[in-house]
Coordinates of C-alpha atoms in Angstrom, one line a residue:
X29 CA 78.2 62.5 -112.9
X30 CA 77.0 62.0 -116.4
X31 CA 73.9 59.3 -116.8
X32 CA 75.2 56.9 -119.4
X33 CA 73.9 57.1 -123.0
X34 CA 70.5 55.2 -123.7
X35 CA 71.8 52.1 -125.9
X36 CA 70.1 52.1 -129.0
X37 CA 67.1 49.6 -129.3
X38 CA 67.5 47.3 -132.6
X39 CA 64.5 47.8 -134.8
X40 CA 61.8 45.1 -134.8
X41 CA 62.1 44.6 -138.7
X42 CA 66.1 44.5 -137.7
X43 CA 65.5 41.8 -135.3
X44 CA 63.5 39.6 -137.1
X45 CA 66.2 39.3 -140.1
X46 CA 69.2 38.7 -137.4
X47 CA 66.8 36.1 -136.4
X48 CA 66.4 34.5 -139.9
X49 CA 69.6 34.9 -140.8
X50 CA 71.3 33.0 -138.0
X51 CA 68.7 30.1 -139.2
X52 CA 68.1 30.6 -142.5
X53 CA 70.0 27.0 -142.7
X54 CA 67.7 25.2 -141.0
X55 CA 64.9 27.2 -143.0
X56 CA 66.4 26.4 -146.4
X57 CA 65.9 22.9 -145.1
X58 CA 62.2 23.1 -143.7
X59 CA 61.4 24.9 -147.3
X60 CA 62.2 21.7 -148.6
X61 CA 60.4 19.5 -146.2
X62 CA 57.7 21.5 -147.2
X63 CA 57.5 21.0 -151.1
X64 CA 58.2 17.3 -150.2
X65 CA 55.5 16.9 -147.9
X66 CA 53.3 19.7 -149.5
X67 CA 54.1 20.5 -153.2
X68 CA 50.7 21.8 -154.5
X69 CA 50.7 25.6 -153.8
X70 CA 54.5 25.6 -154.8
X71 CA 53.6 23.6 -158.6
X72 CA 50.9 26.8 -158.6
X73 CA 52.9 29.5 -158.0
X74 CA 55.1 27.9 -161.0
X75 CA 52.7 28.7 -163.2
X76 CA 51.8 32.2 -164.8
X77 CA 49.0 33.4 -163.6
X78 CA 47.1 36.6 -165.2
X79 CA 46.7 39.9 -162.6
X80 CA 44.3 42.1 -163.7
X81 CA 44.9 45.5 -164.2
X82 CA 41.5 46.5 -164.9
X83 CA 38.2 45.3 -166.6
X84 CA 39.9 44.5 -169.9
X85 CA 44.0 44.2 -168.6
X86 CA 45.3 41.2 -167.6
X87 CA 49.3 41.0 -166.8
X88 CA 50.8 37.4 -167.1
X89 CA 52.9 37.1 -163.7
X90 CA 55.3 34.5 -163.5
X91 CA 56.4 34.2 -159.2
X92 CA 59.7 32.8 -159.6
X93 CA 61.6 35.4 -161.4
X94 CA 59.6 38.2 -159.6
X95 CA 60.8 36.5 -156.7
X96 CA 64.3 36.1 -157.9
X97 CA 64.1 40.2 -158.8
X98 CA 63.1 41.1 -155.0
X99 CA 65.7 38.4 -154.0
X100 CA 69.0 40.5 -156.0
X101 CA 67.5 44.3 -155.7
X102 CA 68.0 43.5 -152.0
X103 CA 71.1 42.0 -152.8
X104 CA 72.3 45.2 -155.0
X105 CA 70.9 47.6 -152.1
X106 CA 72.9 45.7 -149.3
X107 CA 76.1 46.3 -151.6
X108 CA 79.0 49.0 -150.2
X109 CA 79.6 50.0 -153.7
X110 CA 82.0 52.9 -151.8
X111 CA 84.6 50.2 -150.7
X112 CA 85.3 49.1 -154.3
X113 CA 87.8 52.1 -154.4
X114 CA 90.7 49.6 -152.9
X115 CA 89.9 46.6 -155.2
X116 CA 90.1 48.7 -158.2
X117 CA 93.6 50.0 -156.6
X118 CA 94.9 46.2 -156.4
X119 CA 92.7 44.3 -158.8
X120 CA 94.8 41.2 -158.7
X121 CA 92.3 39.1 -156.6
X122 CA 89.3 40.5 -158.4
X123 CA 90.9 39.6 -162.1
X124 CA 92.0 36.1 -161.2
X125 CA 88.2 35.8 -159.7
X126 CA 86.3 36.6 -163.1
X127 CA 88.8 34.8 -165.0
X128 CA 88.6 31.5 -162.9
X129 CA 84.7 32.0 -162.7
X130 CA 84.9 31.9 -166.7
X131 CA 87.8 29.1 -166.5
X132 CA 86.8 26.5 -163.7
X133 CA 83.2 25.8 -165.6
X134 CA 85.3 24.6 -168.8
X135 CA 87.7 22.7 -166.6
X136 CA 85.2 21.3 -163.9
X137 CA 82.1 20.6 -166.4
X138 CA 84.3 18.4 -169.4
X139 CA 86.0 16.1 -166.7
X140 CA 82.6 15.3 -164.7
X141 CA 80.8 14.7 -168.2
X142 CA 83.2 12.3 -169.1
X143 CA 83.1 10.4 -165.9
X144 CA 78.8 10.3 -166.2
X145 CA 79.6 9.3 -170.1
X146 CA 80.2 5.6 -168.5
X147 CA 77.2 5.6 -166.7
X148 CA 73.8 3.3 -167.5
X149 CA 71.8 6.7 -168.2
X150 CA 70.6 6.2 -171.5
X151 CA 71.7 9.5 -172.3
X152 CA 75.1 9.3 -170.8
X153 CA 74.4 11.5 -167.8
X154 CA 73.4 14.4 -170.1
X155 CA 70.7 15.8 -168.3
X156 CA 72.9 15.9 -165.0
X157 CA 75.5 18.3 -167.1
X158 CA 73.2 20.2 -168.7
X159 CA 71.9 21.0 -165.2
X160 CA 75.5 21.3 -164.1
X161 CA 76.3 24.1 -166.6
X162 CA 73.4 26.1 -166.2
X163 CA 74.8 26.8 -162.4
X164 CA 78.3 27.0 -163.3
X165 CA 77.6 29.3 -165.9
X166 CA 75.8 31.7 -163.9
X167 CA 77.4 35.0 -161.9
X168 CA 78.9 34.6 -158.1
X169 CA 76.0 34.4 -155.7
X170 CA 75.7 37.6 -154.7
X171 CA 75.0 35.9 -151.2
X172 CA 78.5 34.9 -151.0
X173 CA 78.9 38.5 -149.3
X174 CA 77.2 37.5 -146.3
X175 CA 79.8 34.1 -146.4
X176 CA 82.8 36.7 -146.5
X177 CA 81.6 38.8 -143.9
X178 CA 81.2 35.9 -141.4
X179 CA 84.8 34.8 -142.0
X180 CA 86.6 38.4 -141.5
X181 CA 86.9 38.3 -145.5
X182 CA 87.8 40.7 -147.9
X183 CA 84.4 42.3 -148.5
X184 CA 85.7 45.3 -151.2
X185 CA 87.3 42.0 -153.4
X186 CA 84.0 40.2 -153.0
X187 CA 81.6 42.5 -153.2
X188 CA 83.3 43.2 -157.2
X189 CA 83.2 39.7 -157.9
X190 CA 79.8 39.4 -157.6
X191 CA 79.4 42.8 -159.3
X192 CA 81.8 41.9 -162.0
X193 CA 80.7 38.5 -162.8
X194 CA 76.8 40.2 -163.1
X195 CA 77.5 42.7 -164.9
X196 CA 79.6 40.7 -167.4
X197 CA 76.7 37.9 -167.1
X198 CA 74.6 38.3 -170.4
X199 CA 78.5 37.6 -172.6
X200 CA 79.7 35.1 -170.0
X201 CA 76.4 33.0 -169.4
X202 CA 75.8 32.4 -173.2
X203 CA 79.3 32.0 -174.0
X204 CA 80.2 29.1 -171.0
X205 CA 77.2 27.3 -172.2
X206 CA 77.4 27.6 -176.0
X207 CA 81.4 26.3 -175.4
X208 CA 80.3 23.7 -173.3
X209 CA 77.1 21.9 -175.4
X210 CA 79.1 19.7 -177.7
X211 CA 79.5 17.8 -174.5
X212 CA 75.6 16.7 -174.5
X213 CA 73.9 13.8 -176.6
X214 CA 70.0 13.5 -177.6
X215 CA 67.7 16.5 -177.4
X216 CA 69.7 17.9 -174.3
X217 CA 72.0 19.9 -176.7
X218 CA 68.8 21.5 -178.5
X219 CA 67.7 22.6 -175.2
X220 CA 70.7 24.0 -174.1
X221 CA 70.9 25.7 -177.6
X222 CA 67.7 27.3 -176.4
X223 CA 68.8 28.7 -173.0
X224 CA 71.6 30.2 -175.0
X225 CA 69.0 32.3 -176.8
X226 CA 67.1 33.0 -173.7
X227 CA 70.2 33.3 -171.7
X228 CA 71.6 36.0 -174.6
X229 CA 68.1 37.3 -175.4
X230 CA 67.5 38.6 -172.3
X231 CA 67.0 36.7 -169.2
X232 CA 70.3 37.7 -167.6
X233 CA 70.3 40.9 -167.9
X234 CA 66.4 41.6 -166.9
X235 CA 66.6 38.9 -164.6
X236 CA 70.1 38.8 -163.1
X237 CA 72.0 42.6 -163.9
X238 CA 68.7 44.8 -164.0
X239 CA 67.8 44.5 -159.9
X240 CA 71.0 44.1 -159.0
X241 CA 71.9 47.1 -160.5
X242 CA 68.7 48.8 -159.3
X243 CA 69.5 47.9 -155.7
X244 CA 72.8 49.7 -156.1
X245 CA 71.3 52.9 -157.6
X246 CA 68.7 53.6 -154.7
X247 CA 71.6 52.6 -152.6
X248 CA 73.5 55.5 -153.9
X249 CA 70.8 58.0 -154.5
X250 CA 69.1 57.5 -150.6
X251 CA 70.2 59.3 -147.9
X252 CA 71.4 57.4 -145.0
X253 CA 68.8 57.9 -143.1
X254 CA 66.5 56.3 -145.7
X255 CA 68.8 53.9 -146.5
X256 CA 68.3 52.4 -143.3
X257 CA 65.1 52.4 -143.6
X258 CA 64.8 51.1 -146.9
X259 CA 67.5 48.1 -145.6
X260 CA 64.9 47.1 -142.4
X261 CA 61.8 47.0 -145.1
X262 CA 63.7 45.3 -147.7
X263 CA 66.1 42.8 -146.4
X264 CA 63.1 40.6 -144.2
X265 CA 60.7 40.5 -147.0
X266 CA 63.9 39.5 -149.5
X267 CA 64.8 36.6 -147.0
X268 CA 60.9 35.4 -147.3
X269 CA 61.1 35.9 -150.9
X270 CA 64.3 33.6 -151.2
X271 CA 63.0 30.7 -148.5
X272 CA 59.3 31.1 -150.9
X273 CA 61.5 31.0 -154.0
X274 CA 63.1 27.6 -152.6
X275 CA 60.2 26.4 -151.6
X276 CA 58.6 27.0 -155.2
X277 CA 61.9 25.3 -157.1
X278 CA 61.8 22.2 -154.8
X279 CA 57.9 21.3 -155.4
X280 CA 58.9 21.3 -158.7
X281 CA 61.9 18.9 -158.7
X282 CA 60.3 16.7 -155.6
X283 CA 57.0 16.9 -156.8
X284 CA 58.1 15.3 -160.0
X285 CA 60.0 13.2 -157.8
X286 CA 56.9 11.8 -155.8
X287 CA 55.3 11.0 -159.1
X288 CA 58.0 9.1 -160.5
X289 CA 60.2 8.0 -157.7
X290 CA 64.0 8.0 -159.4
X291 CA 66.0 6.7 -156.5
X292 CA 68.8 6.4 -158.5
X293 CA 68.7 9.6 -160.2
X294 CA 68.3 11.1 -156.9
X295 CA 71.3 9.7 -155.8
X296 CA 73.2 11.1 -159.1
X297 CA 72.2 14.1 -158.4
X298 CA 73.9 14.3 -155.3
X299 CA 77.1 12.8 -155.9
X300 CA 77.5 15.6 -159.2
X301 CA 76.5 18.6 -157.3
X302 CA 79.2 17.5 -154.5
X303 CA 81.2 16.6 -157.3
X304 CA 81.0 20.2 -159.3
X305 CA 80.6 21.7 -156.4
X306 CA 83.6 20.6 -154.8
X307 CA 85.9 21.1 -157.5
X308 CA 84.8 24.5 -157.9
X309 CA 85.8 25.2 -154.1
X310 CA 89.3 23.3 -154.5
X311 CA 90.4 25.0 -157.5
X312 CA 89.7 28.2 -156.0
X313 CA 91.8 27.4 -153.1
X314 CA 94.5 26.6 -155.1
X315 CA 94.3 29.8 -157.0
X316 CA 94.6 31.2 -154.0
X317 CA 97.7 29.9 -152.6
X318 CA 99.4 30.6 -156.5
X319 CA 98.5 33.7 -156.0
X320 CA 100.2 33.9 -153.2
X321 CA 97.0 36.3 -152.0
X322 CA 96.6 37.5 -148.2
X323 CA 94.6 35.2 -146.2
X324 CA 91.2 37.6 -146.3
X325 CA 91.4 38.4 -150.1
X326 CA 92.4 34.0 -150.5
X327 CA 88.8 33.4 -148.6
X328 CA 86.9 35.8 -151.0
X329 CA 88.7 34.1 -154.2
X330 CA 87.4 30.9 -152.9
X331 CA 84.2 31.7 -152.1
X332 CA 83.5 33.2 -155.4
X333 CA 84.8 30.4 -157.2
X334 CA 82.4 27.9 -155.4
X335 CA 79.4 29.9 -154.8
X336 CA 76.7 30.7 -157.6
X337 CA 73.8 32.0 -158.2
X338 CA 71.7 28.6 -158.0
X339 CA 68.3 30.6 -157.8
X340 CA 69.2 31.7 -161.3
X341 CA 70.0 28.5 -162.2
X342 CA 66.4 27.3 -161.2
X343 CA 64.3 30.0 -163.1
X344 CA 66.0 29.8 -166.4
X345 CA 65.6 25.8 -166.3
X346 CA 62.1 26.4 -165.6
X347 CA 61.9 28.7 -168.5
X348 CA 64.0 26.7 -171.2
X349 CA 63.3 23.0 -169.8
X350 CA 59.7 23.2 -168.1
X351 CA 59.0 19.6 -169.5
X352 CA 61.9 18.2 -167.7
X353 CA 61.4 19.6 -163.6
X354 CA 64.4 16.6 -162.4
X355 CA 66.4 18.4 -163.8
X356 CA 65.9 21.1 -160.6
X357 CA 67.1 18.2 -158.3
X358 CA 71.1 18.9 -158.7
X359 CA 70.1 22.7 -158.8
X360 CA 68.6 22.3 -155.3
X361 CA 71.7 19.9 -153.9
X362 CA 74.2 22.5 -155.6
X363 CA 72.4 25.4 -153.5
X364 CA 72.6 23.2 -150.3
X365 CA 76.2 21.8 -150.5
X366 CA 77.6 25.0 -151.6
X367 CA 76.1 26.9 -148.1
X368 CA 78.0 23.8 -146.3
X369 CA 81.2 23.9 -148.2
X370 CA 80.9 28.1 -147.5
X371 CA 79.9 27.2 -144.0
X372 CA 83.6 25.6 -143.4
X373 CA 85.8 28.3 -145.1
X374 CA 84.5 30.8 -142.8
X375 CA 84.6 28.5 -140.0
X376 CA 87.7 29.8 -138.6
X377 CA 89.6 33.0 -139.1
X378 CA 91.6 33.7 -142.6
X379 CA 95.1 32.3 -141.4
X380 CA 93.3 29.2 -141.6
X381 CA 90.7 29.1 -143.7
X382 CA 92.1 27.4 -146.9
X383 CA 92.8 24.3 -144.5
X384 CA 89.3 24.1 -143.9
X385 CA 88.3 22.7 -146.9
X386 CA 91.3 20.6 -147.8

C-alpha cells in the first residue's frame, strides 16, 4: 500500500498575501483611519525627497509614483498573457470594452457636470468634475482581474481590457480629458489643460504602460520555476506598496480636510463618486445584455467599465494640482465604492451576476 503524497506546504510569503488579500478591504479602510488620525508621515512621503547617490549625487525621489510603479509591475507580472490567444479569436467583448471605456467618460462626465452646474459651488461643481475626469479617463484597473477571478469571470477578456485600455492610455487619457474641459469654469480648465500635457508628455506611459509592460516581459522571459518565486517576493511587497500608496493619497485629501473642515464638500464628494461610479457600472451592464454576451465575458465587460485605475488618478492630481489636495477626496471615495460595487457583481456566480447590481 502506497503512503499518500506529502501535500505541498503553501510558502510563508504565499500565505501572508492570501491573508491580505482576503482583508485587504478592511485594510484599505484602516489606511484611511490612519491618514485621518495620523497624516504627518503620509504629507512627507508626498514630497520629493533627494537620495544620495554619492558625495556629490543627489536623486529627487517622489514615493507615490514609485509606489504606483511597484503597484502595476506586479500587476503586469501576475498577468496570463498566454490566455489572450482566445480573446483575440472572439474579440467582440474586448472591442465593445475599449470602446465603452472611451464612450461612457463622455456620456457619464457631461450629464453629472450639468447636474453640479446648479449647485451653490462658486465654481459650479468644477473641481468635483475635474477630479471626476481624471479617473474616468484613466485605463481599467488592472486590479479588476482579481474581481473577475472571484466571480468565475472571463479572465482572457479581462485580462486584454486592462492590457488594451494601458497600452492605448497615453492617446486615450489626453484625448477623454482634452474633449471633456470645455465643461469646466475658472482656472479648473487651465489645470486640466496642464494634465493634458503631463498626461501626453509622459506620465502615462512611464507611469502607467512602462511597469505594466515590464511585469509582463519578466513574466515571459522567467522560467516557471522563477516565476514563482518572483510572484511570492513581488506580490506581498506590491500589496504594502498599494495600502502605503493609499495611506499617502488620503493624508493628503484628509489632512487638508482637518485643516479646513469642508463638511459639505465632503459630502459632494461622495454623492459624485457614487454617482460616476455607478453609472459607469450600469452602462456596462447594459452593454452587456445588448451584446447579448455569455454570462462570464457580461461580468468582465462590466467590471471593466466601472473599475479604474484610481491610484493613477491620485498621482497625476498630485503632479498637475498639488495646490488643490481636496480634490483627492472623490479620488479616494471612487476607489472605495468601486471595490463595493465590484464586490456585488461577483457576489454570486455569472448567471446572475448582472442582477446584482440592478
Amino acid at each position: 500500500m502506497h503512503a499518500p503524497a506529502p501535500t505541498a506546504t503553501p510558502a510563508p510569503t504565499d500565505r501572508a498575501t492570501a491573508w491580505l488579500r482576503r482583508r485587504l478591504g478592511r485594510a484599505v479602510v484602516l489606511s484611511y483611519g490612519a491618514a485621518l488620525l495620523v497624516p504627518g508621515p503620509g504629507l512627507w512621503l508626498r514630497h520629493s525627497h533627494a537620495l544620495p547617490l554619492g558625495p556629490l549625487i543627489r536623486l529627487p525621489v517622489s514615493t507615490a509614483p514609485c509606489l504606483l510603479w511597484l503597484v502595476l509591475f506586479s500587476a503586469g507580472l501576475q498577468v496570463p498573457v498566454r490566455e489572450l490567444g482566445r480573446v483575440l479569436r472572439r474579440p467582440s467583448a474586448l472591442l465593445a470594452g475599449l470602446a465603452l471605456h472611451l464612450a461612457i467618460p463622455l456620456l457619464v462626465i457631461p450629464f453629472v457636470a450639468v447636474l453640479l452646474h446648479a449647485s451653490p459651488d462658486s465654481d459650479g461643481g468644477s473641481g468635483l468634475v475635474t477630479a471626476m475626469i481624471l479617473i474616468v479617463a484613466m485605463p481599467v484597473a488592472a486590479g479588476a482581474t482579481v474581481w473577475t477571478g472571484k466571480g468565475d469571470g472571463d479572465q482572457p477578456t479581462m485580462v486584454g481590457l486592462v492590457l488594451a485600455s494601458t497600452l492605448i492610455s497615453p492617446l486615450t487619457t489626453p484625448l477623454v480629458i482634452e474633449l471633456l474641459s470645455p465643461l469646466l469654469s475658472g482656472g479648473y480648465a487651465g489645470s486640466l489643460a496642464a494634465s493634458v500635457h503631463t498626461a501626453g508628455g509622459g506620465f502615462t506611459f512611464v507611469g502607467v504602460v512602462l511597469p505594466c509592460a515590464a511585469g509582463i516581459l519578466v513574466r515571459l522571459a522567467l522560467p516557471a520555476s522563477l516565476l514563482g518565486r518572483a510572484l511570492g517576493a513581488v506580490v506581498p511587497v506590491a500589496l504594502a506598496g498599494s495600502l502605503v500608496l493609499t495611506y499617502v493619497n488620503a493624508s493628503g485629501a484628509l489632512g487638508s480636510f482637518i485643516a479646513r473642515p469642508r463638511p459639505l464638500l465632503l459630502g459632494a464628494a461622495l454623492v459624485v463618486a457614487a454617482l460616476v461610479c455607478q453609472l459607469s457600472f450600469v452602462l456596462g451592464r447594459c452593454a452587456a445584455r445588448l451584446l447579448r454576451l455569455d454570462p462570464p465575458a457580461a461580468s468582465s465587460l462590466t467590471l471593466a467599465c466601472g473599475m479604474n485605475n484610481s491610484s493613477a488618478s491620485a498621482v497625476l492630481i498630485t503632479a498637475v494640482l498639488p495646490d488643490k489636495p481636496h480634490l483627492l477626496l472623490p479620488v479616494l471615495a471612487y476607489g472605495l465604492l468601486q471595490k463595493t460595487a465590484a464586490n456585488r457583481v461577483v457576489r454570486v456566480r455569472p448567471p446572475t451576476v448582472l442582477r446584482s447590481i440592478a
